[in-house]
mmCIF file of C-alpha atoms in Angstrom:
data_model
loop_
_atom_site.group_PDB
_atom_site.id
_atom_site.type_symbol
_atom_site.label_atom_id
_atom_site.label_comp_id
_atom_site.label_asym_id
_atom_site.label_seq_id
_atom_site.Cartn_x
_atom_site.Cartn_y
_atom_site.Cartn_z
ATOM 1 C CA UNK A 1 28.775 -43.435 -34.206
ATOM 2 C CA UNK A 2 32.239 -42.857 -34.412
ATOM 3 C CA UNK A 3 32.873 -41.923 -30.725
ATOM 4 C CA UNK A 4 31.416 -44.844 -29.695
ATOM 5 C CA UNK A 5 33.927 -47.054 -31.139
ATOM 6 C CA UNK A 6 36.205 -47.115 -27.994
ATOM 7 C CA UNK A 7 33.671 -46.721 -25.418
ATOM 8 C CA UNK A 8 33.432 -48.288 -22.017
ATOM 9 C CA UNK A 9 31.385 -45.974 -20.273
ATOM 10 C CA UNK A 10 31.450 -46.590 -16.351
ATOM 11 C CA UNK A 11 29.176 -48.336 -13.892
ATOM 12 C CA UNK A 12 28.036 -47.962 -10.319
ATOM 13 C CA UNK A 13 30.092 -49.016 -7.431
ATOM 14 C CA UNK A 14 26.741 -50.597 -6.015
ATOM 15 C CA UNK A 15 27.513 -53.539 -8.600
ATOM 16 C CA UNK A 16 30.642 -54.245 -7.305
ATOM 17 C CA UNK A 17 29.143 -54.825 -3.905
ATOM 18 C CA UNK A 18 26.681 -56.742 -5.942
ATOM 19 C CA UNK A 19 29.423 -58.889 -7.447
ATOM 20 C CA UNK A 20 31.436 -59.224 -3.510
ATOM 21 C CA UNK A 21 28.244 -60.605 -1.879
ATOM 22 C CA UNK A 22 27.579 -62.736 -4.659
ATOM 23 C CA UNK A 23 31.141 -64.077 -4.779
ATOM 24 C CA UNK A 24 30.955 -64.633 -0.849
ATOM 25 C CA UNK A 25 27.169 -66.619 -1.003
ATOM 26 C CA UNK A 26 29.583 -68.905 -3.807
ATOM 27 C CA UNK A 27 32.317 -69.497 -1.712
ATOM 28 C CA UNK A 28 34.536 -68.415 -4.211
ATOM 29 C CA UNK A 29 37.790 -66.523 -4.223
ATOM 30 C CA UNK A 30 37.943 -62.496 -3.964
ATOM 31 C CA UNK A 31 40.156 -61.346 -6.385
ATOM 32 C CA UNK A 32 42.351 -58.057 -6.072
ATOM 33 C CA UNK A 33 40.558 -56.251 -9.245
ATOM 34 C CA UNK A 34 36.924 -57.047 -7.166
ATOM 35 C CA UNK A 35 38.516 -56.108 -3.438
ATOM 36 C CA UNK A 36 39.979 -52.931 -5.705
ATOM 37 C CA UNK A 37 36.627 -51.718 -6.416
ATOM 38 C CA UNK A 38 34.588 -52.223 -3.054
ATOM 39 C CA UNK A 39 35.294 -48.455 -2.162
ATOM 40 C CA UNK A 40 34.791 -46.516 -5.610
ATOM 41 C CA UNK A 41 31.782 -44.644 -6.401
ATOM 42 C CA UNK A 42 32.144 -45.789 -10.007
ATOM 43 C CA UNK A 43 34.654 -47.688 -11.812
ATOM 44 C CA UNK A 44 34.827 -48.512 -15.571
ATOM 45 C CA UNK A 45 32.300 -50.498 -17.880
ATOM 46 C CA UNK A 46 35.452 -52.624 -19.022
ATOM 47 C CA UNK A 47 36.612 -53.481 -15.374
ATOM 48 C CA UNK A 48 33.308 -54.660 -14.838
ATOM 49 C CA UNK A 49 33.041 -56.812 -17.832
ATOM 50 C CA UNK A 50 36.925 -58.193 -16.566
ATOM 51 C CA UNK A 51 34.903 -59.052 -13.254
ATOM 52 C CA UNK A 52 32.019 -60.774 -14.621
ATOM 53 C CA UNK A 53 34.488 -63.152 -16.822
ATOM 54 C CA UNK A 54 36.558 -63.552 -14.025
ATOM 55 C CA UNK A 55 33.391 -64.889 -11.425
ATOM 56 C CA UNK A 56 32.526 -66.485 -14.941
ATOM 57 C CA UNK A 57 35.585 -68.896 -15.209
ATOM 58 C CA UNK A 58 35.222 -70.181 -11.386
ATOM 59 C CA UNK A 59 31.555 -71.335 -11.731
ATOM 60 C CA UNK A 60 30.903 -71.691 -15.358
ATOM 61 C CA UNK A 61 27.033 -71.618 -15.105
ATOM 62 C CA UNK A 62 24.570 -71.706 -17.217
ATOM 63 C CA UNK A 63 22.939 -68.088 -17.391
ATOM 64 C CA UNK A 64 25.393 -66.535 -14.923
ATOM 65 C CA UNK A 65 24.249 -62.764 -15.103
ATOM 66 C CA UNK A 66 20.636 -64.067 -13.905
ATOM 67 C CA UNK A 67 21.957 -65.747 -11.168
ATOM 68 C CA UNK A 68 23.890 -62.677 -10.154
ATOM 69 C CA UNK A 69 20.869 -60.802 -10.189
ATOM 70 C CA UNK A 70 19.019 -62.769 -7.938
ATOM 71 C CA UNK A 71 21.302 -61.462 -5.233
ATOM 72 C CA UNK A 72 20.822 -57.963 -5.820
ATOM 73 C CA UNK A 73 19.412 -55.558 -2.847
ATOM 74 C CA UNK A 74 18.398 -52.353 -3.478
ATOM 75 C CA UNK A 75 21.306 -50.895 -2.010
ATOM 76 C CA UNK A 76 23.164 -52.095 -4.796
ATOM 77 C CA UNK A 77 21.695 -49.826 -7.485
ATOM 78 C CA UNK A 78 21.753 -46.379 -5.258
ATOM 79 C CA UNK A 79 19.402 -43.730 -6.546
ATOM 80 C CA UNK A 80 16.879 -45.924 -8.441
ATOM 81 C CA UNK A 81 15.931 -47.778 -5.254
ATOM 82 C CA UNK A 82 15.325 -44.951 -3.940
ATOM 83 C CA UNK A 83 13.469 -42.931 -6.101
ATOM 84 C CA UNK A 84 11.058 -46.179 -6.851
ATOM 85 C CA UNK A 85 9.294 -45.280 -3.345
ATOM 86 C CA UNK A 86 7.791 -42.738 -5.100
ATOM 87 C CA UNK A 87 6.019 -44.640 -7.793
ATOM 88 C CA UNK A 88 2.605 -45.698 -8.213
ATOM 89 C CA UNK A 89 2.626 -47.965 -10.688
ATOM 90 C CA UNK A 90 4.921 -50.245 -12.859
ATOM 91 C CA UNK A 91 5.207 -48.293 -15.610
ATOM 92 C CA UNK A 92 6.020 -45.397 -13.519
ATOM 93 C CA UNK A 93 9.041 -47.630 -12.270
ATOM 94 C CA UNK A 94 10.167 -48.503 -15.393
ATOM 95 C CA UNK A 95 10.225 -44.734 -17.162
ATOM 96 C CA UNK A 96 11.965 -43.680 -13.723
ATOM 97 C CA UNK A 97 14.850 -46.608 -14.620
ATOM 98 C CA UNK A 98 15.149 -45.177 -17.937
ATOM 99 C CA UNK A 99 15.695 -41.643 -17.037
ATOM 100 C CA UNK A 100 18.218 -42.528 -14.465
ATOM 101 C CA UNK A 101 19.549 -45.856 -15.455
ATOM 102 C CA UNK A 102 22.979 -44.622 -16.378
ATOM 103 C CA UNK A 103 23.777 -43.542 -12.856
ATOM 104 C CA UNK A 104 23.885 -47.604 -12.457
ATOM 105 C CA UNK A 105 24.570 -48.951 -15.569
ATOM 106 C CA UNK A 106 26.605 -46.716 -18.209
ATOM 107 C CA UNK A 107 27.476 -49.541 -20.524
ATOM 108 C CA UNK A 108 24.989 -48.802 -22.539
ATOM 109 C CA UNK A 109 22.301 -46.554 -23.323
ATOM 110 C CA UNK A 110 18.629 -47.677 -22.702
ATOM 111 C CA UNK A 111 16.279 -46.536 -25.113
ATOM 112 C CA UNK A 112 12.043 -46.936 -24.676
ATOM 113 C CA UNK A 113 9.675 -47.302 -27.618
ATOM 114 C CA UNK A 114 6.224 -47.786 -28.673
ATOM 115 C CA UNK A 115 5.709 -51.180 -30.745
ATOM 116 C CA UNK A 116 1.649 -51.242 -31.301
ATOM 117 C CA UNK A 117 0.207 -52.543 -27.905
ATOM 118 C CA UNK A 118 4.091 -53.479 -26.615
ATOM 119 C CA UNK A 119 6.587 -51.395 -25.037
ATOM 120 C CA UNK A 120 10.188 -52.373 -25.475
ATOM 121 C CA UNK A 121 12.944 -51.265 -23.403
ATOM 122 C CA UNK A 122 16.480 -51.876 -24.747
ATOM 123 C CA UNK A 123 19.836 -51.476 -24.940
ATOM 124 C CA UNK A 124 21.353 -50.496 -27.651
ATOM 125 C CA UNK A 125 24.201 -48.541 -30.003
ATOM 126 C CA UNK A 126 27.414 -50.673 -28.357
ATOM 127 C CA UNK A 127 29.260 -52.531 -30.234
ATOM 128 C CA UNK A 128 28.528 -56.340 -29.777
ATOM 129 C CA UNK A 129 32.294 -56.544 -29.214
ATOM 130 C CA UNK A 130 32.146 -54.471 -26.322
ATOM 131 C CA UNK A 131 29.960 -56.977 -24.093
ATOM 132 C CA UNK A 132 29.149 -60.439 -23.642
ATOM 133 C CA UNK A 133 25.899 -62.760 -23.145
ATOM 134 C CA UNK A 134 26.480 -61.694 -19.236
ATOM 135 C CA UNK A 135 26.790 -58.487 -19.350
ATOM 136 C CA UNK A 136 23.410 -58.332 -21.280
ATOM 137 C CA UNK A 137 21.886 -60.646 -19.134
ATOM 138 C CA UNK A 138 22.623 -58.906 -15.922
ATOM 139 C CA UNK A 139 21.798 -55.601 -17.437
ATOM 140 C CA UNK A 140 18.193 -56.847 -18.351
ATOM 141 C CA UNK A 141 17.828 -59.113 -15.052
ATOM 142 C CA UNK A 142 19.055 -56.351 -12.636
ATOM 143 C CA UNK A 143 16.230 -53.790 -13.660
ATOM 144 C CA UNK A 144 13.573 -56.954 -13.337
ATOM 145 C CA UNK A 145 14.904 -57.447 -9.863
ATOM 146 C CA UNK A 146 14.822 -53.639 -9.004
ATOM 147 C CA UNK A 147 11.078 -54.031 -9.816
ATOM 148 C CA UNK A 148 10.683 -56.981 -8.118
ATOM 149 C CA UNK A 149 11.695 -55.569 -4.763
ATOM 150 C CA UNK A 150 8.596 -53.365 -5.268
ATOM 151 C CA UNK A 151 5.703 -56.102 -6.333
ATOM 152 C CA UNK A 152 5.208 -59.454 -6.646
ATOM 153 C CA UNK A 153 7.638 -61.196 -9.640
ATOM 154 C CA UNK A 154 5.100 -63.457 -10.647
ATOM 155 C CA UNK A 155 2.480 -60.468 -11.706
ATOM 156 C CA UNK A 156 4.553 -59.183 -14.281
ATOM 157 C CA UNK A 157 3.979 -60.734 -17.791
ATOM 158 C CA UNK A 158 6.562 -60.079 -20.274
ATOM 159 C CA UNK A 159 5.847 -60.474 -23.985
ATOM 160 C CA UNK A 160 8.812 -61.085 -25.185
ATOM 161 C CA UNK A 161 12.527 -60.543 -23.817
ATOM 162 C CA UNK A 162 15.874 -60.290 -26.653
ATOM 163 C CA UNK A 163 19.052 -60.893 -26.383
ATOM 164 C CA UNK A 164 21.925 -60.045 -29.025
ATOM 165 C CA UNK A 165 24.141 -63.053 -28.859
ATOM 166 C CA UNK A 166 23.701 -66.289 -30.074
ATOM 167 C CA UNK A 167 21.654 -69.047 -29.284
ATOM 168 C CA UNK A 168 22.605 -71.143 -25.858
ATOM 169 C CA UNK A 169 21.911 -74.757 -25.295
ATOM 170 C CA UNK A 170 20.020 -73.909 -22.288
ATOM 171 C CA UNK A 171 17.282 -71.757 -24.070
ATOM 172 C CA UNK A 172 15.076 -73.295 -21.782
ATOM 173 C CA UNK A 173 16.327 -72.342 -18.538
ATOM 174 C CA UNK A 174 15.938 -68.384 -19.392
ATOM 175 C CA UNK A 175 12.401 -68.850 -20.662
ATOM 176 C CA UNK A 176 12.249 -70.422 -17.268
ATOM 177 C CA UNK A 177 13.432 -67.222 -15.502
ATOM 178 C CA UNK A 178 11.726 -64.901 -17.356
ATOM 179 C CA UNK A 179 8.222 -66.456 -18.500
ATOM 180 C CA UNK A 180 8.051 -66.000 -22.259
ATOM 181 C CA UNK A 181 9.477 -66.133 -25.196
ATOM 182 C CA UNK A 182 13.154 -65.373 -25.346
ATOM 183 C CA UNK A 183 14.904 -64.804 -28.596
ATOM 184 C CA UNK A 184 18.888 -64.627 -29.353
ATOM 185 C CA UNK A 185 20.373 -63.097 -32.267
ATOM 186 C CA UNK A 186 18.840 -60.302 -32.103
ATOM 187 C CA UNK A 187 19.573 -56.817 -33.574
ATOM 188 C CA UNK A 188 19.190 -55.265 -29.862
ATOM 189 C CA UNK A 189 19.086 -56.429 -26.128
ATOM 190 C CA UNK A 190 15.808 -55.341 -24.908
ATOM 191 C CA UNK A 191 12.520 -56.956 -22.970
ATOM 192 C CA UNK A 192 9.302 -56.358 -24.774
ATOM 193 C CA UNK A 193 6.362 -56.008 -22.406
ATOM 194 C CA UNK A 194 2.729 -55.376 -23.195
ATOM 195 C CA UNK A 195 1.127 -51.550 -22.333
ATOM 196 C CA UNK A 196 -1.668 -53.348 -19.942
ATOM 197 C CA UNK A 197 1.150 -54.585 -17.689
ATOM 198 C CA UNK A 198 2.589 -50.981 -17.011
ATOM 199 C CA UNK A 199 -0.925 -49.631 -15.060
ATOM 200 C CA UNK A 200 0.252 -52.900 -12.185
ATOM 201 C CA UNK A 201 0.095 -50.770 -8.905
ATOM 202 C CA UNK A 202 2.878 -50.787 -6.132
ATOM 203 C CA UNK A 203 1.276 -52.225 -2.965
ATOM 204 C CA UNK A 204 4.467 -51.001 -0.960
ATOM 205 C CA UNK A 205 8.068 -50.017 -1.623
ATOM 206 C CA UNK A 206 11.228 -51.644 -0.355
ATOM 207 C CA UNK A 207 10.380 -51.914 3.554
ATOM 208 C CA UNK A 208 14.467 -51.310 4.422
ATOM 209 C CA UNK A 209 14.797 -48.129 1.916
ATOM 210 C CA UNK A 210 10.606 -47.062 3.041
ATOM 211 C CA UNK A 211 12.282 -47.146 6.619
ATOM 212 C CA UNK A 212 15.188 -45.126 5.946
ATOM 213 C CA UNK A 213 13.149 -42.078 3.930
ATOM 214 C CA UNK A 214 10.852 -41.947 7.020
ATOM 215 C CA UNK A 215 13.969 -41.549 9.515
ATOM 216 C CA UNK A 216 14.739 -38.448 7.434
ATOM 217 C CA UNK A 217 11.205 -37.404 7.060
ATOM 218 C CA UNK A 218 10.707 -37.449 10.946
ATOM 219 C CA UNK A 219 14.289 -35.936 11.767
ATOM 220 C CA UNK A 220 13.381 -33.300 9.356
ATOM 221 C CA UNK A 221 9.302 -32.712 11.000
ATOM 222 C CA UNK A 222 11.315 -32.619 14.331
ATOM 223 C CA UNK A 223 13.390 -30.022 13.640
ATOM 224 C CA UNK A 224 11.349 -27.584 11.223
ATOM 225 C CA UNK A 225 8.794 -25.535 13.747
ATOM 226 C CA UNK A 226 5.429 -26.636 13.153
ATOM 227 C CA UNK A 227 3.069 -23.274 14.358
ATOM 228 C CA UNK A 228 -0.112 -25.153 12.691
ATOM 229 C CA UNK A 229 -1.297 -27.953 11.202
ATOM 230 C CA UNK A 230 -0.944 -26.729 7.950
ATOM 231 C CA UNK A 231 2.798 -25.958 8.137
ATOM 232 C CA UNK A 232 3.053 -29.413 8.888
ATOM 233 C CA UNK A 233 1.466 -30.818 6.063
ATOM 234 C CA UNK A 234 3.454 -28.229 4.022
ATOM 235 C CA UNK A 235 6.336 -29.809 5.449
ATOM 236 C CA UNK A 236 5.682 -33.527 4.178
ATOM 237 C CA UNK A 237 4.037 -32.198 0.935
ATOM 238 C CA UNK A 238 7.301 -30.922 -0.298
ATOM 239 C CA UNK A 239 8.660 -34.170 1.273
ATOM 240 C CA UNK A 240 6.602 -36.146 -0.799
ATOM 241 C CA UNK A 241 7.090 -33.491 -3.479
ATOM 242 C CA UNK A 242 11.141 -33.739 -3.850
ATOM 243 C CA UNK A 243 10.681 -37.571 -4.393
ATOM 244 C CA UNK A 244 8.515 -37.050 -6.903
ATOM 245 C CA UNK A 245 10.339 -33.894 -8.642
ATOM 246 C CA UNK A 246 6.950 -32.064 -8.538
ATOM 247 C CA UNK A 247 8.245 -29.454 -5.298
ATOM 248 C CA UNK A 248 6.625 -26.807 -7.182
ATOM 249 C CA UNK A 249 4.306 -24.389 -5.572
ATOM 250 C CA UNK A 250 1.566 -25.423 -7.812
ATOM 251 C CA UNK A 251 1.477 -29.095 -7.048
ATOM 252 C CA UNK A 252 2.273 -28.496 -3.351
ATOM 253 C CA UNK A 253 -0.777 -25.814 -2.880
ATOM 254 C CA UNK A 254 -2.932 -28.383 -4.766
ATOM 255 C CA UNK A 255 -1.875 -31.453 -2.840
ATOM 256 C CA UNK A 256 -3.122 -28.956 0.716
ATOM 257 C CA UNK A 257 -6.571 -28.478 -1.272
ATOM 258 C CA UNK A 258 -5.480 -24.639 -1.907
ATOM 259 C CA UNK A 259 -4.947 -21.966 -4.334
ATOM 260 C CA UNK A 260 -1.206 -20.854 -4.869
ATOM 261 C CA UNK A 261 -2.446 -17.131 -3.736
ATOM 262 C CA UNK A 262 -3.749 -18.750 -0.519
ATOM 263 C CA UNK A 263 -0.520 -20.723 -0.103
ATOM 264 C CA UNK A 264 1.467 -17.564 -0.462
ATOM 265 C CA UNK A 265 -0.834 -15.340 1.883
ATOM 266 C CA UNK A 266 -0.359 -18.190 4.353
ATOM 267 C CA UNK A 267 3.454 -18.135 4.388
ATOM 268 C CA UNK A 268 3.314 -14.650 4.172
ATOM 269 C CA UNK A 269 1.879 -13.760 7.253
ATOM 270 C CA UNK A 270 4.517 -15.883 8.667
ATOM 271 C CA UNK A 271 6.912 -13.602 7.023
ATOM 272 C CA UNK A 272 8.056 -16.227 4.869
ATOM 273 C CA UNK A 273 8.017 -17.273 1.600
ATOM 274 C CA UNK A 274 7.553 -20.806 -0.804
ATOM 275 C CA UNK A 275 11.077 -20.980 -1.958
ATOM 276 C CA UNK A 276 12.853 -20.779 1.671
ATOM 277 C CA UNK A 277 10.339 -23.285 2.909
ATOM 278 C CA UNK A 278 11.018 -25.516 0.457
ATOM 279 C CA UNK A 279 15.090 -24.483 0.377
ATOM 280 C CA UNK A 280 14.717 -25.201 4.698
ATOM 281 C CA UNK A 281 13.237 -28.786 3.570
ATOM 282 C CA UNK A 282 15.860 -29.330 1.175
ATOM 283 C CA UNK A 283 18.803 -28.486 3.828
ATOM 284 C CA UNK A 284 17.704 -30.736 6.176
ATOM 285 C CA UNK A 285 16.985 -33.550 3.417
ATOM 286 C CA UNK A 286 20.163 -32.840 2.275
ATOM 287 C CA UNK A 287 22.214 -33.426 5.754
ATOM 288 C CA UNK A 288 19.940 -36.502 6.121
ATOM 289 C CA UNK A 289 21.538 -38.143 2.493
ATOM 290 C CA UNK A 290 24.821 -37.038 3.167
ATOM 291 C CA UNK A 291 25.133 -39.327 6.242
ATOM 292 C CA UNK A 292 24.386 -42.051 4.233
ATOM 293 C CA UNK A 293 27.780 -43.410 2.343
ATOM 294 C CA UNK A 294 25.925 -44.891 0.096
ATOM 295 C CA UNK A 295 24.808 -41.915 -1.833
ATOM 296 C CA UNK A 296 26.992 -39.814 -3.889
ATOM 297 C CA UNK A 297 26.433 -36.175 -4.521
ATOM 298 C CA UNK A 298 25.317 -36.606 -8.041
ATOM 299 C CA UNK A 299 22.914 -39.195 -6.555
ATOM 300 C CA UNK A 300 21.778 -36.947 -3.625
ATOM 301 C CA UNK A 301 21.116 -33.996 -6.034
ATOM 302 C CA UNK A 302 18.763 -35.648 -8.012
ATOM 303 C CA UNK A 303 16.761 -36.412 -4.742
ATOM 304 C CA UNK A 304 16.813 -32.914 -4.031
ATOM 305 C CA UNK A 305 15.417 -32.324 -7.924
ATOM 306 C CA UNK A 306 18.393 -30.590 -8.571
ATOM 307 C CA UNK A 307 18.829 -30.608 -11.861
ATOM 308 C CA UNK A 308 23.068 -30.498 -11.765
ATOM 309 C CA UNK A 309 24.803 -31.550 -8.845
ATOM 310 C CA UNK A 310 26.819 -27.962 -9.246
ATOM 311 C CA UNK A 311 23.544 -26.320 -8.648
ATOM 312 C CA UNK A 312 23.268 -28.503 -5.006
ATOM 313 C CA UNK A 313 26.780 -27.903 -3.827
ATOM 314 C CA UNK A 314 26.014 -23.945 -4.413
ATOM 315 C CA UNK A 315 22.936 -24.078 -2.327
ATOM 316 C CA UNK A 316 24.618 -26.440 0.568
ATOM 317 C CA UNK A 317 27.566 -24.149 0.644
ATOM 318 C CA UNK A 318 24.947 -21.209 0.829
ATOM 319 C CA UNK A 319 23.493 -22.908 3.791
ATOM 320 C CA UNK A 320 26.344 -24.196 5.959
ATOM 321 C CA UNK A 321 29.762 -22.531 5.036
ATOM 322 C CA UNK A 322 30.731 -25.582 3.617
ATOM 323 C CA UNK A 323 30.867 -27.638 0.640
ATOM 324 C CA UNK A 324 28.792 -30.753 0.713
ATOM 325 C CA UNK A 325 32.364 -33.152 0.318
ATOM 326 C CA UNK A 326 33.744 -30.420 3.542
ATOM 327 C CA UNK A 327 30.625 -31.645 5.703
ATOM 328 C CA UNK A 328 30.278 -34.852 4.845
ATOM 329 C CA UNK A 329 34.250 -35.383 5.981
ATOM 330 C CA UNK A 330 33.207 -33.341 9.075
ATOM 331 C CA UNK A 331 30.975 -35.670 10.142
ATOM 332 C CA UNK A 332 33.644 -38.924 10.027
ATOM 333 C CA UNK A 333 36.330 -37.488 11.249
#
């Protein structure tokens, strides 16, 4: 526990956009630390707590870090947007925000556990010193607006939702925001929902971010050859496959109603093999997320289901002569 005494831990440039559009919609002043920050990738947990106090001090609102948090598109938390498209369910949403959460939000760690019929998410293991009611809130109200983007607010029901520092006079107002019971003084920052809720299907993902993954999915389709029908659903199978990190042969043969053996006959009368389809889909994928600023390699690695963003910049290099940093540059200058 020692080490953690002097953490600050880093967050995602995404919530420094956050914080710019939300400062704009306010009409309030842009401040050099905020303008500093609009074109880092990530900047640190203790700058962002600076930036929250300072939006803090001009409006001096009642439960600020929810009220950020209403602004929040998915653009603004990066890789978890995007990787949502590929859920089915709710609780298939949340565990994804868990295993990934510190790309966006590094202040903390996020831990998940099993309380009878209730599963509570929370943050925990930072010293109270190191953040403030806001930082909490927004933490807790940024991953409730990541899954609202993907189904309707209203069908969630939370059990309970905790918060570490003390009671507000405006208890009201976040029982108001979040439909239950909220509690303060807690030993941890977490939301406790109940283990019905997490079966809630998607109906549809993000419509902007659904958009984008089909561009790539078609630019990829166009330029792959396509000899039969089932090398095109090979194609999008290990499409789908990436998203989901299940691009293994296995999966992929079952999704095309076949036996790995009759997979592998397939591609080898084509005198090819699993791995440099699915390496051919990954190129292309991977020239698809590099256009996009948004994305950082680390971020565009995990797309891939690479499991270390070393691994990625190997293969890409092994593909184009270049390092993925070298193309990327190539293609805005």
């Amino acid at each position: 526990m020692q080490q953690l005494k002097d953490y600050t831990g880093s967050v995602y440039g995404g919530l420094g956009h956050l914080l710019y559009a939300y400062s704009q919609a306010k009409g309030l002043a842009i401040s050099e630390k905020l303008e500093g920050v609009q074109n880092l990738e990530r900047f640190d947990f203790s700058l962002w707590r600076e930036l929250l106090t300072d939006i803090e001090q001009q409006v001096q609102i009642a439960t600020l870090g929810l009220d950020i948090a209403e602004h929040m598109q998915p653009k603004h938390l990066g890789i978890i947007a995007y990787i949502a498209l590929s859920c089915n369910t709710l609780g298939e949403a949340l565990y994804r925000y868990h295993d990934f959460h510190r790309l966006v939000y590094d202040g903390s760690s996020l831990h998940v556990n099993m309380l009878g019929d209730y599963l509570a998410i929370g943050w925990g293991e930072i010293p109270v010193h190191l953040t403030t009611q806001v930082t909490h809130e927004i933490a807790i109200a940024l991953m409730l607006q990541f899954v609202k983007h993907f189904m309707d607010f209203e069908d969630i029901h939370l059990h309970e939702v905790h918060f570490v520092h003390p009671v507000p006079k405006n208890i009201a107002l976040y029982e108001q925001y979040f439909h239950c019971k909220v509690r303060f003084s807690q030993p941890t920052a977490q939301i406790i929902i109940p283990l019905q809720e997490l079966a809630k299907p998607f109906p549809q993902g993000d419509q902007t971010l659904q958009h984008l993954l089909m561009q790539q999915a078609h630019a990829l389709l166009d330029k792959l050859p396509n000899s039969t029908q089932l090398d095109h659903r090979l194609q999008r199978a290990i499409l789908t496959g990436l998203q989901k990190n299940r691009y293994q042969i296995k999966p992929i043969a079952e999704q095309l109603g076949m036996s790995v053996r009759q997979l592998q006959r397939h591609l080898h009368q084509q005198g090819a093999t699993y791995q440099q389809r699915m390496q051919e889909v990954r190129h292309l994928l991977a020239e698809q997320y590099l256009k996009d600023p948004h994305l950082s390699l680390q971020e565009i690695a995990l797309l891939l289901s690479y499991s270390e963003q070393s691994a990625f910049q190997r293969a890409f290099k092994q593909w184009t002569g270049y390092t993925p940093q070298q193309w990327r540059q190539q293609q805005y200058s």
